[in-house]
CSV table of C-alpha atoms in Angstrom, one decimal:
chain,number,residue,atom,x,y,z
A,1,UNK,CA,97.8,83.7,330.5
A,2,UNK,CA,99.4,83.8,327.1
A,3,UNK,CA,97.2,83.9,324.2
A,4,UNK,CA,96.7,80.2,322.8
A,5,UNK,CA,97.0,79.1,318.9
A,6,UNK,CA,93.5,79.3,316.9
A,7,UNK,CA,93.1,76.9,314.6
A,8,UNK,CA,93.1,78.6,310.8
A,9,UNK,CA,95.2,81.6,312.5
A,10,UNK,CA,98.5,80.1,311.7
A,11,UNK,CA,101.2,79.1,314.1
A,12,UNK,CA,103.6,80.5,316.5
A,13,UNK,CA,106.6,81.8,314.6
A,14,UNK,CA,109.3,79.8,316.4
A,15,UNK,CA,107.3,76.7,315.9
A,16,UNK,CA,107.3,77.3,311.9
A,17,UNK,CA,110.8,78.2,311.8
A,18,UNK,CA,112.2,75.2,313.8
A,19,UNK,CA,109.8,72.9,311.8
A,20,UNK,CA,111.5,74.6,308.3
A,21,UNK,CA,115.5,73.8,309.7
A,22,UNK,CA,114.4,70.2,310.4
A,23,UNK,CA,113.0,69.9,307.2
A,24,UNK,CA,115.9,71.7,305.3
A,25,UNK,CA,118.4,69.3,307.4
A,26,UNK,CA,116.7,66.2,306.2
A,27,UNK,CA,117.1,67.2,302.8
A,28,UNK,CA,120.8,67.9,302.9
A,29,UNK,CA,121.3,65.2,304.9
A,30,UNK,CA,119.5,62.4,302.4
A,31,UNK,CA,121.9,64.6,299.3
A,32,UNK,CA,118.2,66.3,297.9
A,33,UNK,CA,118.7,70.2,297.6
A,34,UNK,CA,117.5,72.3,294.5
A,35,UNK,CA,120.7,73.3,293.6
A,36,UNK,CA,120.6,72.4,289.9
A,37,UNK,CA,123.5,70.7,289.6
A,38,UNK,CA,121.4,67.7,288.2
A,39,UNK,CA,117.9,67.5,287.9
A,40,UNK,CA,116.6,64.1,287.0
A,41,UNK,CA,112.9,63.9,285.8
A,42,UNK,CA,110.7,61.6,287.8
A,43,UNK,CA,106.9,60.4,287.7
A,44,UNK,CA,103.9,62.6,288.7
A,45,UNK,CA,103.5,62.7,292.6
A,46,UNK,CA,99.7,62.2,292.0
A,47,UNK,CA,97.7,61.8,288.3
A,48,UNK,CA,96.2,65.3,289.4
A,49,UNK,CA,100.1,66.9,288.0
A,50,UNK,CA,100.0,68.0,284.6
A,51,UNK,CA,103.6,68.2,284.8
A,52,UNK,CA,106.8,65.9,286.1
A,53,UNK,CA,107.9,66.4,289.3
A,54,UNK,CA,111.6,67.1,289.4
A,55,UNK,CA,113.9,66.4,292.5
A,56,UNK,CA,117.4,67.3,292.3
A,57,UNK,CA,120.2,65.2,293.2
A,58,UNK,CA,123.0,67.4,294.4
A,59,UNK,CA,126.8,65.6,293.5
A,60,UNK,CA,128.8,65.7,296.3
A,61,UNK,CA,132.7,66.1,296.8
A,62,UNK,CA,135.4,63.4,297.9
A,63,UNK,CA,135.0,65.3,301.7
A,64,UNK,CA,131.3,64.7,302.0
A,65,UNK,CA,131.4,60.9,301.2
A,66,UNK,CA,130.8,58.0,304.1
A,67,UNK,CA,134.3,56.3,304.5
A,68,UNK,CA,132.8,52.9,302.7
A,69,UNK,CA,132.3,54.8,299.9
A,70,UNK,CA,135.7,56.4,299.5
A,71,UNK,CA,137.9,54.5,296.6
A,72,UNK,CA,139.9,56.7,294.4
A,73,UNK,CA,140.8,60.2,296.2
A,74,UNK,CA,142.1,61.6,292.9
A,75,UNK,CA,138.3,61.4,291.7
A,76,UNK,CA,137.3,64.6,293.5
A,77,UNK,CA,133.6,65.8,292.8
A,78,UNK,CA,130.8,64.3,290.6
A,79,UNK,CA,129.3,61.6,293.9
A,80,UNK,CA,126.1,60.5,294.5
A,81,UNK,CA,124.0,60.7,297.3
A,82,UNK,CA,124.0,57.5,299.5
A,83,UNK,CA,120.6,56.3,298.0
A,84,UNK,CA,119.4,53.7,300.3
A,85,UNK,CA,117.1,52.7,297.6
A,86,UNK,CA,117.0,50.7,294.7
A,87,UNK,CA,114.5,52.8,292.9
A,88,UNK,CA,116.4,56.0,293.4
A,89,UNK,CA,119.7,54.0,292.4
A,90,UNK,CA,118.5,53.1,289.1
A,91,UNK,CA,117.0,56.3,288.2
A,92,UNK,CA,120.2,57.9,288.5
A,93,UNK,CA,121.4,56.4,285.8
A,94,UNK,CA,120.0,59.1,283.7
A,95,UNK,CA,121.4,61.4,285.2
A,96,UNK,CA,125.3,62.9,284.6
A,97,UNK,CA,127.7,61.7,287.4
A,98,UNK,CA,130.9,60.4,287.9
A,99,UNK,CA,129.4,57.0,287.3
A,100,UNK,CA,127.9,57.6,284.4
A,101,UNK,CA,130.2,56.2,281.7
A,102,UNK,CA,131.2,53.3,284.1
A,103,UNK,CA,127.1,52.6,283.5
A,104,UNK,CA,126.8,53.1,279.7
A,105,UNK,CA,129.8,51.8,278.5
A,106,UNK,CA,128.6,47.9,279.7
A,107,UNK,CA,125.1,48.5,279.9
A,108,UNK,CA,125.8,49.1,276.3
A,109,UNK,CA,128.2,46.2,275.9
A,110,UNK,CA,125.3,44.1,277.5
A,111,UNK,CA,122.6,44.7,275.4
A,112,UNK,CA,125.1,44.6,272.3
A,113,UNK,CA,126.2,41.2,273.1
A,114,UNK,CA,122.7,39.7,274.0
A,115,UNK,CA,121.1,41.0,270.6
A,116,UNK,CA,124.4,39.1,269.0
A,117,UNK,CA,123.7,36.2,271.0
A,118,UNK,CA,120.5,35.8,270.2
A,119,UNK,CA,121.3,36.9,265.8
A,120,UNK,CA,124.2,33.9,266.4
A,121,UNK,CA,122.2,31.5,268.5
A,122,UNK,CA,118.5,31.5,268.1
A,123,UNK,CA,117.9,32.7,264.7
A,124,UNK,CA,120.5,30.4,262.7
A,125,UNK,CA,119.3,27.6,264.6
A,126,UNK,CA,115.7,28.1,263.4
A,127,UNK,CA,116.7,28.9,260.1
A,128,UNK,CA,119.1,25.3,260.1
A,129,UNK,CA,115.9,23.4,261.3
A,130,UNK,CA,113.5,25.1,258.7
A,131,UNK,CA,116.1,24.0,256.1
A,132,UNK,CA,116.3,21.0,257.3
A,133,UNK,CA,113.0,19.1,257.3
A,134,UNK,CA,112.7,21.0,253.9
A,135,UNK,CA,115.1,19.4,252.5
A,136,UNK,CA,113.4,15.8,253.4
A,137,UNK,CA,110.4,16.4,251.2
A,138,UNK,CA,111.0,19.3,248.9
A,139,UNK,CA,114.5,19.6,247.9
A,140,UNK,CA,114.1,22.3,244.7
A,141,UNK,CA,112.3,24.2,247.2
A,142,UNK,CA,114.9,24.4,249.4
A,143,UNK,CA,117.3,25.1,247.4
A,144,UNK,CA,115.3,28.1,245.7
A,145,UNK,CA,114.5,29.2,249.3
A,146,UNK,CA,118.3,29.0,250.3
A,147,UNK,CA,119.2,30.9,247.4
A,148,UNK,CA,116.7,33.8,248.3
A,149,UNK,CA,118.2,33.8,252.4
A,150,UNK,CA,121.6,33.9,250.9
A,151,UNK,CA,121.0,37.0,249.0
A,152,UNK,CA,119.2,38.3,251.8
A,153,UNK,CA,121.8,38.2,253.8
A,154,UNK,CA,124.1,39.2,251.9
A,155,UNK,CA,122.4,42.7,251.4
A,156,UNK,CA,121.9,42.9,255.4
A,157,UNK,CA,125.6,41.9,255.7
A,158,UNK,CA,124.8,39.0,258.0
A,159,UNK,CA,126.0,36.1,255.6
A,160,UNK,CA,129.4,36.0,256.5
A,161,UNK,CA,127.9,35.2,260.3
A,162,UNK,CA,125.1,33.9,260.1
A,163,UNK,CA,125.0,31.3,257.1
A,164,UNK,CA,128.4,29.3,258.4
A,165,UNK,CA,126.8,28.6,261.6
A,166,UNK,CA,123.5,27.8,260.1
A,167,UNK,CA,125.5,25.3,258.4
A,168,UNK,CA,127.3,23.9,261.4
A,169,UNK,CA,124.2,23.6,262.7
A,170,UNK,CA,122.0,21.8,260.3
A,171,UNK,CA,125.1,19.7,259.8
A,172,UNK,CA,124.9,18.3,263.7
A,173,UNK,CA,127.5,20.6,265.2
A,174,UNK,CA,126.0,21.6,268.7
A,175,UNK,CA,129.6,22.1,270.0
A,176,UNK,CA,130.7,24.7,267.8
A,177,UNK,CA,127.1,26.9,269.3
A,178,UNK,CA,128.2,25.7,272.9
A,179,UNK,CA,131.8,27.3,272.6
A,180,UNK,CA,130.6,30.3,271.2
A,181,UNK,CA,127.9,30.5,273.7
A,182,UNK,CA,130.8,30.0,276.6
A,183,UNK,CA,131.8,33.4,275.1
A,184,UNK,CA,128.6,35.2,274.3
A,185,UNK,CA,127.5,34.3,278.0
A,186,UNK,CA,130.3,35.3,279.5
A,187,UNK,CA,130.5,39.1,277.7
A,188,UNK,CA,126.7,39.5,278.8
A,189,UNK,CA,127.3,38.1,282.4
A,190,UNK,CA,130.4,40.3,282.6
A,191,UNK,CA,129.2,43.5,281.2
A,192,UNK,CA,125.9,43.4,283.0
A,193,UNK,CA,126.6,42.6,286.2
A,194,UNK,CA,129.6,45.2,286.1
A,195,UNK,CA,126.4,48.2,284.4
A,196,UNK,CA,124.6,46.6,287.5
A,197,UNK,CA,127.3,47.2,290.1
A,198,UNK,CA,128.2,50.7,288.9
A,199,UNK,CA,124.3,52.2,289.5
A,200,UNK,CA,123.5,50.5,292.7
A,201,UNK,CA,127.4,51.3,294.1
A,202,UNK,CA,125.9,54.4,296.1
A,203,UNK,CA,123.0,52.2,297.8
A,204,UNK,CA,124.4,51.1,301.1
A,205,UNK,CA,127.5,49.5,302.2
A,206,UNK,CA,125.8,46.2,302.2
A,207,UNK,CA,124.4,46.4,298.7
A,208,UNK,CA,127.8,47.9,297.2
A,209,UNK,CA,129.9,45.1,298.7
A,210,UNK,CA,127.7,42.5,297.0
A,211,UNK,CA,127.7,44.2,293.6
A,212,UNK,CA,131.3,44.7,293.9
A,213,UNK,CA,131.7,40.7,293.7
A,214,UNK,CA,129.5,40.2,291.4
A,215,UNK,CA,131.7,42.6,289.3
A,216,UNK,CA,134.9,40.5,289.5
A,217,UNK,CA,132.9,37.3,289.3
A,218,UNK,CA,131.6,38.9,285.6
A,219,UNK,CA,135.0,39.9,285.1
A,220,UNK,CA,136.4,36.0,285.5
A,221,UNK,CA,133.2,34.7,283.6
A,222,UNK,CA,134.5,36.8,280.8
A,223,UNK,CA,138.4,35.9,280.7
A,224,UNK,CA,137.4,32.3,281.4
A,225,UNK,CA,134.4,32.4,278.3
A,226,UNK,CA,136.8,34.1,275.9
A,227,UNK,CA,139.3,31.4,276.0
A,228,UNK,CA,137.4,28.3,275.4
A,229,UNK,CA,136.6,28.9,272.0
A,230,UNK,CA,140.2,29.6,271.6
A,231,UNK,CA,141.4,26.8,273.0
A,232,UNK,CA,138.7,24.6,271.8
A,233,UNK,CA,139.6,25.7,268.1
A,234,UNK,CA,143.5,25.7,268.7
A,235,UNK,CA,143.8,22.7,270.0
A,236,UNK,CA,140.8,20.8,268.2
A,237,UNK,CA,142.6,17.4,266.8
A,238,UNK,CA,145.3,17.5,270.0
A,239,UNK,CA,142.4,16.6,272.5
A,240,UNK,CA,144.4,15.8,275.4
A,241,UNK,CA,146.2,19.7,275.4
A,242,UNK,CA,142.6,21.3,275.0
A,243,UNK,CA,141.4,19.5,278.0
A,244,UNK,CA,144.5,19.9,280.0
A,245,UNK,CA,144.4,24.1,279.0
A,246,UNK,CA,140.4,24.0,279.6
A,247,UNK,CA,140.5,22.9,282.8
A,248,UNK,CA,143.9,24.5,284.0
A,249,UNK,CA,141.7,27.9,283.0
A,250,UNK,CA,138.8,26.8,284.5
A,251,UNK,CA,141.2,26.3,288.2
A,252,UNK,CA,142.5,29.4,287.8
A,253,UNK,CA,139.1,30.9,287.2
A,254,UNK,CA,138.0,29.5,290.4
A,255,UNK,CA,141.0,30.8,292.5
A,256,UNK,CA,140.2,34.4,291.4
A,257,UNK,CA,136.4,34.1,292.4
A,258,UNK,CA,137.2,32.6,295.9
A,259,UNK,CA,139.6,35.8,296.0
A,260,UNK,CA,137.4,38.2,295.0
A,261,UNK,CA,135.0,37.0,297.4
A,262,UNK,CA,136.7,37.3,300.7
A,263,UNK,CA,136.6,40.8,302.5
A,264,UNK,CA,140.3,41.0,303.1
A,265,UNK,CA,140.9,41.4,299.3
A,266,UNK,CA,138.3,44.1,298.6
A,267,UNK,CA,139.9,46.8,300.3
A,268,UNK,CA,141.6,49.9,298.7
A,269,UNK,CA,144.5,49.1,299.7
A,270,UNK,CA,144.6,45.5,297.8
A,271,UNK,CA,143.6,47.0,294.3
A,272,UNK,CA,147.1,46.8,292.8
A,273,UNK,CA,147.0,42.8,293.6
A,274,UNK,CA,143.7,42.1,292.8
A,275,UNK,CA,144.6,44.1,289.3
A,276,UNK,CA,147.7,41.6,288.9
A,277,UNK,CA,145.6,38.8,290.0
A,278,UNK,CA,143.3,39.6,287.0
A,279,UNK,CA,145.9,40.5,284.9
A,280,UNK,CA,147.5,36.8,285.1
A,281,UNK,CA,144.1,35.4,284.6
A,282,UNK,CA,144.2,37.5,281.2
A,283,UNK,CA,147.3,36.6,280.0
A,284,UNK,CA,147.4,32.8,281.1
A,285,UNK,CA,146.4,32.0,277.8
A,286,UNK,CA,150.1,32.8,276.8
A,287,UNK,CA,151.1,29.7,277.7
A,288,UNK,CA,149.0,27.4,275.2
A,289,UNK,CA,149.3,29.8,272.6
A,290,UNK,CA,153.3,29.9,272.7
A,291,UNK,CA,152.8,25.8,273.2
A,292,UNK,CA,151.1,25.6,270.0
A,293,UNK,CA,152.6,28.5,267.8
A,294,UNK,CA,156.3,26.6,269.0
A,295,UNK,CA,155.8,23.0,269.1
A,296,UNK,CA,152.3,22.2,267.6
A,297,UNK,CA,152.0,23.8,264.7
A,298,UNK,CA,153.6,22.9,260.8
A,299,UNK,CA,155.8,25.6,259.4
A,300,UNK,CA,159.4,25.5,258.8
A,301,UNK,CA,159.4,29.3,259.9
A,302,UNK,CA,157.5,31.1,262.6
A,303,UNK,CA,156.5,33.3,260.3
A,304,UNK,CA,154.3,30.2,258.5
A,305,UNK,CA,153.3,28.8,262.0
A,306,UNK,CA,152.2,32.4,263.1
A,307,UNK,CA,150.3,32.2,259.8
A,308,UNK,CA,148.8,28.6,260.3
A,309,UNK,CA,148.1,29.9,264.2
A,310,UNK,CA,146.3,32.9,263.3
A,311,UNK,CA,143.9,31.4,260.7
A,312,UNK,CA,143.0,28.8,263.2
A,313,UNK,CA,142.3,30.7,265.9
A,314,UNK,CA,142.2,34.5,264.8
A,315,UNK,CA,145.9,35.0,266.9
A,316,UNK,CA,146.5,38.8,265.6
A,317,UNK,CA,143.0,39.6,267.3
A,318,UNK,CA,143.6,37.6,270.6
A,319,UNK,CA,146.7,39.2,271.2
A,320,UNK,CA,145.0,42.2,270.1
A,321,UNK,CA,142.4,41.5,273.2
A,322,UNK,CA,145.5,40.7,275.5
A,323,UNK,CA,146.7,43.9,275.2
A,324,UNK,CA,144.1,45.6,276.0
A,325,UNK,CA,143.0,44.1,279.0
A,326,UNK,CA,146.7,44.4,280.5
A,327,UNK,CA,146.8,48.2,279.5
A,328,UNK,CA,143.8,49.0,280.4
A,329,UNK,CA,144.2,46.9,284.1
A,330,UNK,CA,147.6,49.2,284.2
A,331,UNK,CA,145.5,52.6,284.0
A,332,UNK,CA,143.0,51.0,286.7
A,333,UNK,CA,146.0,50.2,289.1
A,334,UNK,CA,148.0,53.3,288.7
A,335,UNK,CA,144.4,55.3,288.7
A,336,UNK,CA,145.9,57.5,286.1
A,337,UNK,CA,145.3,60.6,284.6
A,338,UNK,CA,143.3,61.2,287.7
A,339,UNK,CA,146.4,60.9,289.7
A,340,UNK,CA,148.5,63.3,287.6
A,341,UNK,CA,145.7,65.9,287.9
A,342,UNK,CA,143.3,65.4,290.4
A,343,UNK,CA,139.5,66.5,289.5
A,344,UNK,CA,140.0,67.4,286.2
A,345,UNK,CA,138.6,64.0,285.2
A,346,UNK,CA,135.9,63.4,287.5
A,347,UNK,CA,133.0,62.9,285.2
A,348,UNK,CA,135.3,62.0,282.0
A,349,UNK,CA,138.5,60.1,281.4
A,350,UNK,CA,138.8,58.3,284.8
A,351,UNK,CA,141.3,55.2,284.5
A,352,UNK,CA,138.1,53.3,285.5
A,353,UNK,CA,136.1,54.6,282.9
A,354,UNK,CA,139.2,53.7,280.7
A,355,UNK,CA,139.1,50.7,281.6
A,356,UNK,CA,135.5,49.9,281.2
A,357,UNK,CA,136.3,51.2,277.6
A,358,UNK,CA,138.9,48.5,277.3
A,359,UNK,CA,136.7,46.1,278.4
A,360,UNK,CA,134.5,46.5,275.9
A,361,UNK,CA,136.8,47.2,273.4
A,362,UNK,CA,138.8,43.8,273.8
A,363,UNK,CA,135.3,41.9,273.9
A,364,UNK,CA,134.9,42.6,270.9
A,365,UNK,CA,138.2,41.9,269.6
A,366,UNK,CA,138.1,38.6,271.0
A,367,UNK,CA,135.1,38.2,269.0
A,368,UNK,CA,136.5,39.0,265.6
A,369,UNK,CA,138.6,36.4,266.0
A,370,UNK,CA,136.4,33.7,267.4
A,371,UNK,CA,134.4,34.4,264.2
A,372,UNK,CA,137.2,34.1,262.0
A,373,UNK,CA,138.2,31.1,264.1
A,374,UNK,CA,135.0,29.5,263.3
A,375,UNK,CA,134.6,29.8,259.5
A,376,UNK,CA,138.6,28.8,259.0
A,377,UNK,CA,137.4,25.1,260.4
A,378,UNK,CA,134.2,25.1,258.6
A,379,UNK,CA,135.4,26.4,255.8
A,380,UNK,CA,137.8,23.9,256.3
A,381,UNK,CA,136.1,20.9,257.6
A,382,UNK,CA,132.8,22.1,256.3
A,383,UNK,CA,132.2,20.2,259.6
A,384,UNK,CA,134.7,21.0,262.1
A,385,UNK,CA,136.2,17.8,263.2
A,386,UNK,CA,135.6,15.7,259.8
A,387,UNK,CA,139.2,15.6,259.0
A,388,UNK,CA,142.6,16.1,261.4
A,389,UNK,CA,145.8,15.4,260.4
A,390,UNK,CA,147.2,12.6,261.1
A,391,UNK,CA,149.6,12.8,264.2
């Protein structure tokens, strides 16, 4: 009879060895090998480890990747393991991948835009109030007080943004925070659910087809909230154009999120279209600009109804924002440099990275003129709407 296995003595040799393959297959399989391409830090296993334990994420190539997971061929190297977990998605964030400026750029944009928000939104308005009900009972106060927040301001840099709106506010002018807030919403919707999108695409199919349309639904919030503080400031004493324009946006708005959301139009092979798709979403606004800058506006040249445009509604950086957006769409859609040399921009300088770039870049564009929009009226109106010209 063969000798049998003592407990404590070990095990047979075969056993061991097999045991080790299946072991080492699982790994590779799930993406986890300690090949130090990336390590990312994660907690103790158990409070008895004085140190981190580390698990590294290997990056796979183009060849390894599960078909639903395969977008831009040029993009060679610089993957993700399929995650199947949302835990193991998000900590790969801090980690370097091909994903990774896709992540930073809006998680970035996000954050920057909410802190704005709330500087814009929640602040002035407590400040307005505080003023306010001061200015019921002790009026020298107040105005001592005011002086010492405007010069406070001023040294932080903040006056030029903050006080105007304070004003507005105090003043009763909720619809000049809504409009800005149609903006300020949209940016954070757009940028975090895109930051969102980018770390959990490598969970599952499921998971990366539902970030995916949240991404172009952020991407419509965005176009949609950037123009209606244009168009609300453009067309402010011709009310029946702003409402046509609002809601001719808001329709087309619409139309791209029912797109965006049906499975035939999310395949590779659609990208071009849904690019152009977006693109004519972007540059809709061309039409109530050219409408006003041509018909609406006073000038006897169109140099002086440029002018008169551009103070209203900060034109230069509008078109600035436009331009952007469409170039940037144009890199997406012709997935260039990539294309010209394939995986030499895997981790760097993708046309969606690029893009992302864009993004942000033509948010806050938009933003300068919005903000130059706004203190042209107040300036103007000292409360925007007081006075219109008579038609």
């Amino acid at each position: 009879m063969p000798p049998k296995h003592k407990p404590g003595h070990g095990r047979p040799k075969k056993t061991a060895m097999r045991d080790d393959r299946e072991k080492e297959r699982e790994k590779n399989e799930a993406g986890l090998v300690d090949n130090g391409l990336v390590d990312l830090a994660l907690p103790p296993m158990t409070p008895r480890k004085s140190r981190q334990k580390r698990v590294a994420y290997a990056l796979l190539s183009w060849d390894d990747l599960p078909a639903w997971r395969r977008d831009n061929v040029y993009v060679q190297t610089g993957y993700r393991p399929t995650s199947h977990s949302y835990i193991a998605s998000f900590a790969s964030v801090a980690a370097i991948h091909n994903e990774s400026v896709n992540i930073w750029t809006h998680l970035g944009g996000a954050i920057v835009a909410t802190l704005l928000g709330l500087t814009l939104y929640v602040e002035s308005s407590e400040i307005a109030a505080y003023w306010a009900s001061l200015n019921e009972t002790l009026p020298a106060v107040t105005a001592w007080l005011a002086s010492v927040t405007t010069t406070a301001l001023a040294a932080t840099g903040l006056d030029d943004l903050v006080l105007p709106l304070a004003t507005s506010t105090a003043a009763g002018d909720p619809s000049a925070t809504l409009v800005l807030s149609c903006f300020a919403g949209g940016a954070v919707a757009c940028l975090g659910m895109s930051a969102t999108y980018h770390a959990l695409s490598n969970h599952s199919p499921a998971v990366a087809r539902w970030g995916n349309k949240l991404d172009y639904t952020g991407i419509v919030f965005l176009i949609v909230g950037s123009y209606v503080p244009t168009l609300y400031y453009g067309f402010f004493c011709h009310r029946w154009w702003m409402t046509l324009y609002l809601y001719s946006i808001g329709v087309l708005g619409t139309a791209c999120l029912v797109v965006s959301w049906l499975e035939h139009f999310r395949t590779p092979a659609w990208r071009p279209y849904r690019a152009l798709l977006f693109v004519a979403l972007g540059v809709s606004g061309v039409v109530p600009i050219a409408h006003s800058l041509f018909w609406l506006e006073s000038g006897a040249t169109l140099g002086a109804r440029y002018a008169s445009l551009n103070a209203k509604i900060g034109l230069g950086w509008v078109l600035l924002q436009g331009a952007l957006y469409v170039f940037g769409a144009f890199l997406y859609a012709a997935r260039w440099p990539e294309r010209q040399w394939p995986g030499q921009f895997d981790i760097w300088g993708s046309s969606h990275q690029i893009f992302h770039v864009f993004v942000v870049a033509a948010a806050a564009a938009h933003l300068r003129g919005v903000l130059q929009a706004y203190m042209h009226h107040h300036q103007q109106y000292h409360v925007l709407g007081a006075t219109c010209p008579a038609s």
